[in-house]
Coordinates of C-alpha atoms and ligand atoms in Angstrom, one line a residue:
M921 CA 34.1 9.7 -2.7
L922 CA 32.6 8.6 0.5
R923 CA 35.1 7.0 2.8
W924 CA 34.1 4.5 5.4
T925 CA 36.6 6.0 7.9
E926 CA 34.9 9.3 7.6
T927 CA 31.3 8.0 7.6
L928 CA 28.9 7.4 10.4
L929 CA 28.5 3.7 9.6
N930 CA 28.4 0.6 11.7
T931 CA 27.4 -2.8 10.4
L932 CA 25.9 -5.3 12.8
R933 CA 26.3 -9.0 12.9
E934 CA 22.9 -9.6 14.5
P935 CA 19.6 -8.1 13.7
P936 CA 17.6 -6.3 16.4
Q937 CA 15.1 -8.4 18.4
D938 CA 12.1 -6.6 17.0
A939 CA 12.9 -7.0 13.4
E940 CA 10.6 -9.6 11.9
I941 CA 11.2 -9.3 8.2
V942 CA 14.3 -9.5 6.2
S943 CA 14.3 -5.9 4.9
H944 CA 14.0 -4.5 8.4
K945 CA 16.9 -6.7 9.6
L946 CA 19.1 -5.8 6.7
M947 CA 18.4 -2.0 6.9
I948 CA 19.6 -2.1 10.5
R949 CA 22.4 -4.5 10.0
A950 CA 23.8 -2.7 7.0
G951 CA 23.8 0.6 8.9
M952 CA 21.2 2.2 6.7
M953 CA 19.0 3.3 9.6
R954 CA 18.5 3.1 13.4
K955 CA 15.4 3.0 15.6
L956 CA 14.6 6.0 17.7
G957 CA 11.4 4.7 19.1
G958 CA 8.5 2.5 18.1
G959 CA 7.7 3.2 14.5
L960 CA 10.3 6.0 14.4
Y961 CA 13.6 5.7 12.5
V962 CA 16.7 7.7 11.8
Y963 CA 18.1 7.5 8.3
L964 CA 21.8 7.2 8.5
P965 CA 24.1 8.5 5.8
L966 CA 24.0 5.5 3.5
G967 CA 20.2 5.0 3.9
M968 CA 19.8 8.7 3.4
R969 CA 21.6 8.6 0.0
A970 CA 19.3 5.8 -1.2
L971 CA 16.3 7.7 0.0
R972 CA 17.4 10.9 -1.8
K973 CA 17.8 8.9 -5.0
I974 CA 14.3 7.6 -4.8
E975 CA 13.0 11.1 -4.0
T976 CA 14.9 12.5 -7.1
I977 CA 13.2 9.9 -9.3
V978 CA 9.8 10.7 -7.8
R979 CA 10.3 14.4 -8.4
E980 CA 11.5 13.9 -12.0
E981 CA 8.5 11.8 -12.9
M982 CA 6.1 14.0 -11.2
D983 CA 7.5 17.1 -12.9
R984 CA 7.5 15.2 -16.2
A985 CA 3.8 14.4 -15.8
G986 CA 3.1 18.1 -15.3
A987 CA 2.8 18.2 -11.6
Q988 CA 4.4 21.1 -9.6
E989 CA 6.2 20.8 -6.3
T990 CA 5.1 22.7 -3.2
L991 CA 5.6 22.2 0.5
F992 CA 2.9 22.3 3.1
P993 CA 3.2 22.5 6.9
I994 CA 2.9 19.3 8.8
L995 CA 1.2 21.1 11.6
Q996 CA -2.3 21.9 10.3
P997 CA -5.1 23.8 12.0
A998 CA -7.9 21.6 13.3
E999 CA -10.4 24.0 11.6
L1000 CA -9.5 22.6 8.2
W1001 CA -10.3 19.1 9.3
K1002 CA -13.5 20.1 10.9
Q1003 CA -14.7 21.5 7.6
T1004 CA -14.7 18.0 6.0
G1005 CA -15.8 16.2 9.1
R1006 CA -12.6 14.3 9.3
W1007 CA -11.7 15.9 12.7
E1008 CA -14.2 13.3 14.0
T1009 CA -14.0 10.5 11.5
M1010 CA -10.2 10.1 11.5
G1011 CA -10.5 8.9 15.1
P1012 CA -7.4 8.0 17.2
G1013 CA -5.2 7.3 14.1
M1014 CA -4.6 11.0 13.8
F1015 CA -2.1 12.8 16.1
R1016 CA -3.6 16.0 17.6
V1017 CA -1.7 18.6 19.5
K1018 CA -2.6 21.9 21.3
D1019 CA -0.7 25.1 21.2
R1020 CA -0.2 27.3 24.3
K1021 CA -3.5 29.1 23.6
D1022 CA -5.3 25.8 23.7
A1023 CA -5.9 25.8 19.9
W1024 CA -6.0 22.3 18.3
Y1025 CA -3.7 21.2 15.5
V1026 CA -3.2 18.0 13.6
L1027 CA 0.1 16.4 12.6
A1028 CA -1.0 15.7 9.1
P1029 CA -1.7 12.0 8.3
T1030 CA -2.5 13.0 4.7
A1031 CA -3.3 16.5 3.2
E1032 CA -6.5 16.6 1.2
E1033 CA -7.9 19.4 3.3
A1034 CA -4.8 21.6 3.2
F1035 CA -4.4 21.2 -0.6
T1036 CA -8.1 21.9 -1.2
A1037 CA -7.9 25.0 1.0
L1038 CA -5.0 26.2 -1.2
A1039 CA -6.9 25.4 -4.4
K1040 CA -9.9 27.3 -3.0
S1041 CA -7.8 30.4 -2.5
E1042 CA -5.7 30.3 -5.6
I1043 CA -7.9 28.8 -8.3
S1044 CA -10.9 30.8 -9.4
S1045 CA -11.3 30.2 -13.2
Y1046 CA -11.4 27.4 -15.7
R1047 CA -8.5 29.1 -17.3
Q1048 CA -6.3 28.0 -14.4
L1049 CA -7.2 24.3 -14.8
P1050 CA -6.0 21.7 -14.8
R1051 CA -3.4 21.9 -12.0
I1052 CA -1.6 19.0 -10.2
I1053 CA 0.5 19.9 -7.2
Y1054 CA 2.5 17.7 -4.9
Q1055 CA 4.9 17.6 -2.0
L1056 CA 7.3 15.3 -0.4
Q1057 CA 6.6 15.6 3.3
D1058 CA 6.5 13.7 6.5
K1059 CA 3.2 12.2 7.6
F1060 CA 2.1 11.0 11.0
R1061 CA -0.2 8.2 11.8
D1062 CA -0.9 6.6 15.2
E1063 CA -0.9 3.1 13.7
I1064 CA -2.5 0.4 15.8
R1065 CA 0.5 -1.8 15.0
P1066 CA 3.6 0.1 13.8
R1067 CA 6.0 -2.7 12.6
F1068 CA 8.3 -4.0 10.0
G1069 CA 10.6 -0.9 10.2
L1070 CA 9.8 1.6 7.5
I1071 CA 6.9 -0.4 6.2
R1072 CA 4.5 0.8 8.8
G1073 CA 5.9 3.7 10.8
K1074 CA 4.3 6.3 13.0
E1075 CA 6.1 8.9 11.0
F1076 CA 7.0 8.3 7.4
I1077 CA 7.8 10.2 4.2
M1078 CA 5.0 10.4 1.6
K1079 CA 4.8 12.0 -1.8
D1080 CA 1.3 13.2 -2.0
A1081 CA -0.1 14.8 -5.1
Y1082 CA -3.6 16.4 -5.8
S1083 CA -5.2 17.1 -9.1
F1084 CA -7.8 19.8 -9.8
D1085 CA -9.8 19.7 -12.9
A1086 CA -12.8 21.4 -14.5
D1087 CA -14.6 18.4 -15.7
D1088 CA -14.7 14.6 -15.4
A1089 CA -12.8 14.0 -18.6
G1090 CA -10.0 16.3 -17.4
A1091 CA -10.0 14.5 -14.0
D1092 CA -9.7 11.1 -15.7
K1093 CA -6.8 12.4 -17.8
S1094 CA -5.0 13.7 -14.7
Y1095 CA -5.6 10.3 -13.1
W1096 CA -4.1 8.3 -15.9
A1097 CA -1.1 10.7 -16.1
M1098 CA -0.4 10.1 -12.5
H1099 CA -1.0 6.4 -12.9
A1100 CA 1.6 6.3 -15.8
A1101 CA 4.1 8.3 -13.7
Y1102 CA 3.7 5.7 -10.9
V1103 CA 4.4 2.9 -13.3
R1104 CA 7.6 4.7 -14.4
I1105 CA 8.7 5.6 -10.9
F1106 CA 8.5 2.0 -9.6
E1107 CA 10.2 0.8 -12.7
R1108 CA 13.1 3.3 -12.3
V1109 CA 13.6 2.5 -8.6
G1110 CA 13.9 -1.2 -9.5
L1111 CA 10.7 -2.3 -7.7
K1112 CA 8.2 -4.7 -9.1
A1113 CA 4.9 -3.1 -8.2
K1114 CA 1.6 -4.1 -9.7
P1115 CA -1.3 -1.7 -10.0
V1116 CA -4.4 -3.5 -8.6
E1117 CA -7.9 -2.3 -8.6
A1118 CA -8.8 -0.8 -5.2
D1119 CA -12.0 0.1 -3.4
T1120 CA -13.3 3.5 -4.3
G1121 CA -15.8 3.8 -1.5
D1122 CA -18.7 5.9 -2.7
I1123 CA -16.9 7.4 -5.7
G1124 CA -17.4 4.3 -7.8
G1125 CA -15.9 3.3 -11.1
N1126 CA -12.4 1.9 -11.9
F1127 CA -10.7 4.9 -10.4
S1128 CA -8.5 3.7 -7.6
H1129 CA -5.4 1.6 -8.1
E1130 CA -3.0 0.5 -5.4
F1131 CA 0.5 -0.2 -6.4
M1132 CA 1.3 -3.5 -4.7
V1133 CA 4.5 -5.2 -4.0
F1134 CA 3.9 -8.9 -3.6
A1135 CA 5.4 -10.2 -0.3
A1136 CA 4.6 -13.1 2.0
N1137 CA 4.4 -10.7 4.9
G1138 CA 2.1 -8.3 3.1
E1139 CA -1.0 -7.1 5.0
D1140 CA -3.3 -6.9 2.0
G1141 CA -4.9 -9.8 0.1
I1142 CA -4.8 -9.5 -3.7
L1143 CA -6.9 -11.6 -6.0
D1144 CA -4.8 -12.2 -9.0
C1145 CA -5.8 -13.8 -12.3
P1146 CA -2.9 -15.8 -13.8
A1147 CA -4.8 -16.0 -17.1
C1148 CA -5.7 -12.4 -18.0
G1149 CA -3.8 -10.3 -15.5
Y1150 CA -6.8 -9.0 -13.6
A1151 CA -5.8 -8.0 -10.1
A1152 CA -7.7 -6.4 -7.3
N1153 CA -7.5 -5.8 -3.6
Q1154 CA -9.6 -8.4 -1.8
E1155 CA -11.8 -5.5 -0.5
R1156 CA -12.6 -4.6 -4.1
A1157 CA -12.3 -7.8 -6.0
E1158 CA -15.3 -9.1 -8.0
R1159 CA -16.0 -12.6 -9.2
R1160 CA -17.9 -14.3 -11.9
V1161 CA -20.8 -15.5 -9.9
Q1162 CA -21.8 -19.2 -9.8
V1163 CA -25.2 -19.6 -8.3
V1164 CA -25.7 -22.2 -5.6
P1165 CA -26.8 -25.5 -7.1
Y1166 CA -30.1 -25.7 -5.1
Q1167 CA -32.5 -24.3 -7.7
T1168 CA -35.4 -26.8 -7.6
E1169 CA -38.2 -26.3 -5.1
A1170 CA -38.7 -29.1 -2.6
G1171 CA -42.1 -28.4 -1.0
A1172 CA -43.1 -25.9 1.5
P1173 CA -40.9 -24.5 4.3
E1174 CA -40.6 -26.9 7.1
E1175 CA -39.4 -26.2 10.6
V1176 CA -36.6 -28.4 11.8
A1177 CA -35.2 -28.6 15.3
T1178 CA -31.6 -27.5 15.5
P1179 CA -31.0 -27.4 19.3
G1180 CA -27.9 -25.5 20.2
Q1181 CA -26.8 -25.2 16.5
H1182 CA -26.0 -21.6 15.6
S1183 CA -23.2 -21.1 13.1
C1184 CA -23.8 -22.3 9.5
E1185 CA -21.1 -24.9 10.0
E1186 CA -22.9 -26.3 13.0
V1187 CA -26.3 -26.4 11.3
A1188 CA -24.9 -28.0 8.1
R1189 CA -23.2 -30.7 10.2
F1190 CA -26.2 -31.3 12.3
L1191 CA -28.6 -31.6 9.4
G1192 CA -26.1 -33.4 7.2
R1193 CA -26.3 -30.9 4.4
P1194 CA -23.6 -29.1 2.4
I1195 CA -22.7 -25.7 3.9
D1196 CA -23.7 -23.8 0.8
Q1197 CA -27.2 -25.0 1.2
I1198 CA -27.4 -23.1 4.5
V1199 CA -28.1 -19.3 4.2
K1200 CA -26.2 -17.0 6.4
S1201 CA -28.5 -14.2 7.5
L1202 CA -27.1 -11.0 9.1
V1203 CA -28.7 -7.9 10.4
L1204 CA -26.6 -4.8 10.0
L1205 CA -27.3 -1.1 10.6
V1206 CA -26.7 0.8 7.4
G1207 CA -26.8 4.5 8.1
G1208 CA -28.4 3.6 11.4
K1209 CA -31.3 1.6 9.8
P1210 CA -31.5 -2.2 10.1
V1211 CA -31.1 -4.2 6.9
M1212 CA -30.9 -8.0 6.4
V1213 CA -28.2 -9.4 4.3
L1214 CA -28.1 -13.0 3.0
V1215 CA -25.0 -14.9 1.8
P1216 CA -24.3 -18.6 1.2
G1217 CA -23.3 -20.3 4.5
D1218 CA -19.6 -20.7 3.5
R1219 CA -19.1 -17.1 2.4
E1220 CA -18.1 -13.9 4.2
L1221 CA -20.1 -10.7 3.8
S1222 CA -17.9 -7.8 2.5
E1223 CA -18.8 -4.8 4.5
T1224 CA -17.0 -2.7 1.9
K1225 CA -19.3 -3.9 -0.9
L1226 CA -22.3 -3.3 1.3
R1227 CA -21.2 0.2 2.1
R1228 CA -20.6 0.9 -1.6
L1229 CA -24.1 -0.4 -2.4
F1230 CA -25.5 2.2 0.0
G1231 CA -23.4 5.1 -1.4
G1232 CA -20.8 5.0 1.3
A1233 CA -23.2 4.9 4.3
K1234 CA -21.9 3.8 7.6
V1235 CA -22.2 0.0 8.1
E1236 CA -22.3 -1.4 11.7
E1237 CA -23.2 -4.6 13.3
A1238 CA -26.6 -4.5 15.0
D1239 CA -26.6 -5.3 18.7
E1240 CA -28.4 -8.4 20.0
A1241 CA -31.5 -6.4 21.2
T1242 CA -32.0 -4.8 17.8
V1243 CA -31.6 -8.2 16.0
A1244 CA -34.1 -9.8 18.4
K1245 CA -36.6 -7.0 17.8
V1246 CA -36.5 -7.0 14.0
A1247 CA -35.8 -10.7 13.4
G1248 CA -35.1 -13.2 16.1
P1249 CA -32.5 -14.5 18.6
V1250 CA -28.9 -14.1 17.2
G1251 CA -27.8 -17.4 15.7
S1252 CA -31.3 -18.4 14.6
I1253 CA -32.3 -15.5 12.3
G1254 CA -33.6 -15.8 8.8
P1255 CA -35.4 -13.9 6.0
V1256 CA -38.9 -15.5 6.2
G1257 CA -41.5 -13.2 7.6
V1258 CA -39.2 -10.3 8.6
E1259 CA -40.2 -6.8 7.7
L1260 CA -36.8 -5.6 6.8
P1261 CA -35.2 -4.6 3.4
I1262 CA -33.4 -7.8 2.5
Y1263 CA -30.3 -7.9 0.2
A1264 CA -28.9 -11.2 -1.0
D1265 CA -25.7 -12.2 -2.7
R1266 CA -26.0 -13.0 -6.4
A1267 CA -25.0 -16.6 -5.7
L1268 CA -28.4 -17.0 -4.1
E1269 CA -30.4 -15.9 -7.1
G1270 CA -33.0 -18.6 -7.8
A1271 CA -32.0 -20.5 -4.7
A1272 CA -34.9 -22.8 -3.9
D1273 CA -34.2 -25.6 -1.4
M1274 CA -32.3 -23.7 1.3
V1275 CA -32.0 -23.8 5.1
V1276 CA -32.5 -20.6 6.9
G1277 CA -32.9 -19.5 10.5
A1278 CA -36.5 -19.7 11.8
N1279 CA -36.2 -16.6 13.9
K1280 CA -36.8 -18.9 16.9
E1281 CA -34.2 -20.3 19.2
G1282 CA -33.3 -23.9 18.3
F1283 CA -35.1 -24.0 15.0
H1284 CA -34.3 -23.6 11.3
L1285 CA -36.5 -23.7 8.2
A1286 CA -35.7 -26.2 5.4
H1287 CA -36.9 -26.1 1.8
V1288 CA -37.0 -22.4 1.6
S1289 CA -37.3 -20.8 -1.8
L1290 CA -36.0 -17.2 -1.5
A1291 CA -38.1 -16.0 -4.4
R1292 CA -41.2 -17.5 -3.0
D1293 CA -40.7 -17.2 0.8
A1294 CA -38.6 -14.1 1.4
K1295 CA -38.9 -10.5 0.2
V1296 CA -35.5 -10.0 -1.3
V1297 CA -35.1 -6.4 -2.6
A1298 CA -32.1 -7.1 -4.8
Y1299 CA -29.4 -9.7 -5.5
E1300 CA -26.0 -8.0 -5.5
D1301 CA -22.3 -8.8 -5.3
L1302 CA -21.9 -8.9 -1.5
V1303 CA -19.2 -11.4 -0.5
T1304 CA -15.5 -11.2 -0.2
V1305 CA -13.9 -12.9 -3.1
R1306 CA -11.5 -15.7 -2.2
E1307 CA -9.0 -18.0 -3.9
G1308 CA -10.7 -20.4 -6.2
D1309 CA -13.4 -18.0 -7.3
C1310 CA -13.7 -17.2 -11.0
C1311 CA -12.1 -14.2 -12.5
P1312 CA -14.8 -11.5 -13.3
K1313 CA -13.0 -10.8 -16.6
C1314 CA -12.1 -14.2 -18.1
G1315 CA -13.6 -16.8 -15.8
A1316 CA -10.2 -18.5 -14.9
T1317 CA -9.5 -19.5 -11.3
L1318 CA -8.3 -16.6 -9.1
T1319 CA -5.3 -17.0 -6.8
I1320 CA -4.7 -14.9 -3.7
R1321 CA -1.4 -13.3 -3.0
R1322 CA -0.2 -11.1 -0.1
G1323 CA 1.0 -7.6 -0.9
T1324 CA 2.2 -4.4 0.6
E1325 CA 0.9 -1.1 -0.9
V1326 CA 3.6 1.3 -1.9
G1327 CA 1.3 3.8 -3.7
Q1328 CA -2.2 4.6 -4.5
C1329 CA -4.1 6.7 -7.1
F1330 CA -7.6 7.8 -6.2
K1331 CA -10.2 9.8 -8.1
L1332 CA -11.9 11.9 -5.4
G1333 CA -14.5 13.7 -7.5
T1334 CA -15.9 16.6 -5.6
K1335 CA -15.9 15.1 -2.1
Y1336 CA -13.5 17.6 -0.6
S1337 CA -14.0 20.6 -2.9
A1338 CA -17.8 20.5 -2.3
A1339 CA -17.3 20.2 1.5
M1340 CA -14.8 23.1 1.5
G1341 CA -16.4 25.3 -1.1
A1342 CA -13.5 25.0 -3.5
T1343 CA -15.1 26.2 -6.7
Y1344 CA -14.1 27.8 -10.0
L1345 CA -16.0 29.8 -12.6
D1346 CA -16.6 27.9 -15.9
E1347 CA -16.8 29.6 -19.3
Q1348 CA -20.4 30.7 -18.6
G1349 CA -19.4 32.2 -15.3
V1350 CA -21.1 29.5 -13.3
A1351 CA -19.4 28.4 -10.1
K1352 CA -18.6 24.6 -10.0
P1353 CA -16.7 22.5 -7.6
L1354 CA -13.2 21.4 -8.6
I1355 CA -12.9 17.8 -9.5
M1356 CA -10.1 16.2 -7.6
G1357 CA -7.8 13.2 -7.5
C1358 CA -5.2 12.3 -4.9
Y1359 CA -2.1 10.3 -5.4
G1360 CA 0.3 9.0 -2.7
I1361 CA 3.5 7.1 -2.7
G1362 CA 5.1 5.9 0.5
V1363 CA 8.6 7.0 -0.2
S1364 CA 10.2 5.6 3.0
R1365 CA 8.1 2.4 2.6
T1366 CA 9.3 2.1 -0.9
L1367 CA 12.9 2.3 0.3
Q1368 CA 12.5 -0.7 2.5
A1369 CA 10.3 -2.5 0.0
I1370 CA 13.1 -2.4 -2.5
V1371 CA 15.4 -4.2 0.1
E1372 CA 12.6 -6.7 0.8
Q1373 CA 12.4 -7.6 -2.8
S1374 CA 16.2 -7.5 -3.5
N1375 CA 18.4 -9.4 -1.2
D1376 CA 20.1 -12.7 -0.6
A1377 CA 21.6 -14.6 2.3
D1378 CA 24.5 -12.3 2.5
G1379 CA 22.7 -8.9 2.4
I1380 CA 21.1 -6.2 0.4
I1381 CA 21.3 -6.1 -3.5
W1382 CA 20.6 -2.5 -4.3
P1383 CA 19.3 -1.7 -7.8
A1384 CA 21.9 0.7 -9.4
S1385 CA 19.4 3.5 -9.7
V1386 CA 18.9 3.9 -6.0
A1387 CA 22.0 2.3 -4.4
P1388 CA 23.6 4.6 -1.8
C1389 CA 26.7 4.5 -4.0
Q1390 CA 27.1 2.5 -7.2
V1391 CA 30.6 1.2 -6.5
N1392 CA 32.1 -0.3 -3.4
L1393 CA 35.9 0.1 -3.6
L1394 CA 37.7 -2.1 -1.1
I1395 CA 41.2 -1.1 -0.3
L1396 CA 42.7 -4.3 1.1
D1397 CA 46.1 -2.9 2.0
P1398 CA 45.5 0.6 3.2
D1399 CA 49.2 0.8 4.3
N1400 CA 50.5 0.1 0.8
A1401 CA 51.0 3.5 -0.9
E1402 CA 50.9 2.0 -4.4
V1403 CA 47.6 0.3 -3.7
V1404 CA 46.1 3.4 -2.2
A1405 CA 47.3 5.6 -5.1
Q1406 CA 45.8 3.2 -7.7
A1407 CA 42.5 3.0 -5.8
E1408 CA 42.3 6.8 -5.3
A1409 CA 43.0 7.3 -9.0
L1410 CA 40.2 4.9 -10.0
G1411 CA 37.8 6.5 -7.5
K1412 CA 38.4 9.9 -9.0
A1413 CA 38.1 8.6 -12.6
L1414 CA 34.8 7.0 -11.7
E1415 CA 33.4 10.1 -10.1
A1416 CA 34.4 12.1 -13.1
R1417 CA 32.2 9.7 -15.1
G1418 CA 29.3 10.4 -12.7
I1419 CA 29.6 7.1 -10.9
D1420 CA 29.5 7.5 -7.1
V1421 CA 32.0 5.5 -5.1
F1422 CA 32.1 4.3 -1.5
V1423 CA 35.6 3.4 -0.3
D1424 CA 36.2 0.9 2.4
D1425 CA 39.5 2.3 3.6
R1426 CA 39.4 0.7 7.0
A1427 CA 42.3 -1.2 8.5
E1428 CA 40.3 -4.4 8.6
R1429 CA 40.9 -8.0 7.4
P1430 CA 39.8 -8.7 3.8
G1431 CA 37.2 -11.2 5.1
V1432 CA 35.5 -8.5 7.1
K1433 CA 35.5 -6.1 4.2
F1434 CA 34.0 -8.8 1.8
K1435 CA 31.3 -9.6 4.3
D1436 CA 30.4 -6.0 4.8
A1437 CA 30.4 -5.3 1.1
D1438 CA 27.9 -8.1 0.6
L1439 CA 25.8 -6.8 3.5
I1440 CA 25.7 -3.2 2.3
G1441 CA 25.0 -4.4 -1.2
L1442 CA 26.3 -1.8 -3.6
P1443 CA 25.9 -3.0 -7.2
V1444 CA 29.6 -3.3 -8.1
R1445 CA 32.5 -4.4 -5.9
V1446 CA 36.0 -3.4 -6.8
V1447 CA 38.9 -4.9 -4.9
A1448 CA 42.2 -3.0 -4.9
G1449 CA 45.0 -4.9 -3.1
A1450 CA 48.7 -5.8 -3.6
K1451 CA 47.6 -9.3 -4.7
S1452 CA 45.2 -8.1 -7.3
L1453 CA 47.5 -5.5 -8.6
A1454 CA 50.2 -8.1 -9.0
K1455 CA 47.7 -10.1 -11.0
G1456 CA 47.3 -7.2 -13.3
G1457 CA 44.7 -4.8 -11.9
F1458 CA 41.5 -4.6 -9.9
E1459 CA 39.2 -7.5 -9.1
I1460 CA 35.7 -6.4 -10.2
R1461 CA 32.4 -8.1 -9.8
R1462 CA 28.7 -7.4 -9.6
R1463 CA 27.1 -7.8 -6.2
T1464 CA 25.0 -10.6 -7.8
E1465 CA 28.0 -12.6 -9.1
R1466 CA 30.4 -14.9 -7.4
D1467 CA 33.4 -14.6 -9.6
S1468 CA 35.5 -11.5 -10.2
V1469 CA 37.4 -10.5 -13.2
V1470 CA 40.8 -8.9 -13.0
V1471 CA 40.8 -5.7 -15.0
A1472 CA 43.8 -3.5 -15.8
P1473 CA 43.6 0.0 -14.2
D1474 CA 43.2 1.8 -17.5
K1475 CA 40.2 -0.4 -18.5
A1476 CA 38.5 -0.4 -15.1
V1477 CA 36.3 2.6 -15.6
E1478 CA 34.8 1.2 -18.8
T1479 CA 34.2 -2.2 -17.3
I1480 CA 32.5 -0.8 -14.3
A1481 CA 30.3 1.6 -16.4
D1482 CA 29.3 -1.4 -18.5
L1483 CA 28.4 -3.5 -15.4
L1484 CA 26.2 -0.6 -14.1
R1485 CA 24.4 -0.2 -17.4
Ligands
ATP2602 P1 -2.0 0.9 4.4 O1 -3.2 0.3 3.8 O2 -0.7 0.2 4.1 O3 -2.1 1.4 5.8 P2 -3.0 3.4 3.4 O4 -3.9 2.9 2.3 O5 -3.6 3.7 4.7 O6 -1.8 2.3 3.6 P3 -2.6 5.9 2.0 O7 -3.4 6.7 2.9 O8 -3.1 5.5 0.7 O9 -2.1 4.6 2.9 O10 -1.1 6.6 1.9 C1 -0.3 6.6 0.7 C2 0.9 5.7 0.9 O11 1.6 6.0 2.1 C3 0.6 4.3 1.0 O12 0.5 3.7 -0.3 C4 1.8 3.7 1.7 O13 2.8 3.4 0.7 C5 2.3 4.8 2.5 N1 1.9 4.6 4.0 C6 0.7 4.6 4.5 N2 0.8 4.4 5.9 C7 2.1 4.2 6.1 C8 2.9 4.0 7.3 N3 2.3 3.9 8.5 N4 4.2 3.9 7.2 C9 4.8 4.0 6.0 N5 4.2 4.2 4.9 C10 2.9 4.4 4.9
MG2603 MG1 -4.0 3.5 0.4

């Protein structure tokens, strides 16, 4: 039994100034955690208990799926990160430290390199495959904007797992085993998390899912189909393409003056045409080489999709001088007459009576037929999908929702094993790179996401599986020996049944105890007081209910166990 009078626990009436979202406010107010610095939090005894319960569920499900637990150092030699090039590409988001001999280290933001290095040294034969190994370990990221408490910290707890397989079929099997484990983990911790398709960079295929918790303050956009259940991160989402309705040629291209009109909106307004009749032309550097991209005037180019089209090449904006050299002045460029590879969004396929930049300041071209007047290399899916677009699976109208990622599964292929020379010998004795997957869960983020999803005006509502304790036993008259004896006996009996009990044994007014009980949010509240005992027993109720029932002491354990089931 955990007694308040022996616990490091203070509840607060007011949330801290910097807490913007309800879960952050409640975690602090309910005494689950305290801030040590920006993006850095201390887990207090109650919060720690909830965290441990989540970790236990994560471990059980990982083990059940055939994964094995390990523990890697947080401090990792820079050499590992240089082997994959991520020492450079991770940029300022990665914490780097030097030892006294001036050797560089990384405070791990993730651990593909370290796990691949281990696989390289330990796995040599197909007979040792597959293997899935994992750890629960702190990660460090110098986030641009640490905020929302545990949702985006500088230091956080991650469960990261890595799978190593001999072939693609094996890698897919590992992937889906982890995916299934994630579904079970989030179910068991009482969190509604939906797997959504996520961008796979240059790996391709349907082999990354993010587990998303829908929340108004979520930083990710998710396209969600209410009809068929399709869901994808906005970075990844596809749409059933509807081509622009201007498919009939209307004569030769004609130069029209558009003085001072640069954006598609300005041009559309100035010429009195619908915005989707204007073509947005962009020059980008893909792997350092200029490329022109065309999208309808009201759409946004998805750089993620462009990057994927080019096998993961780096995509950058071209500077004005480059744009002027290969096309025309920024704000007036278009595809007619340029000697660049031109890629257009699928909605522009067959587009015939369009307005494009004339590559001349103050002019546009009207009546442009892309097939006739521009050298388009290919029509591809290149725009960011938005609310109102059609579902790629069933055609229904997509809605957009905000979400926070609590986990991600990713098929990596041979990206890391090839870079680091992590190979195994197949049955013919041929060396082949290990095929990998990686699987992360933000454990500390999950803790707070549960609170974000499960609360009311009075406080937290912990799911029974992860509640710091399952029962909050309030002793209203701590000076009354009979009341204390009854309460103690009940507490012991509950613990004997495997139900953990928190006892509010403070000398406080009942009103204070009730308020704190609601704030802390344990699933079942039991009141032991002279009044209730005179009425025949304990007053028992769920955190989610308003009315208590009075239960005789000899029936109380059964009633509580039922409520927790
Ligand atoms: P996000 O897009 O939210 O920044 P991410 O895609 O960068 O997350 P991953 O590299 O996939 O994160 O890490 C695995 C998991 O770690 C994420 O699903 C998330 O739950 C958690 N996580 C990532 N960054 C943080 C952070 N700064 N604080 C807390 N948890 C985090
Ligand atoms: Mg992620």
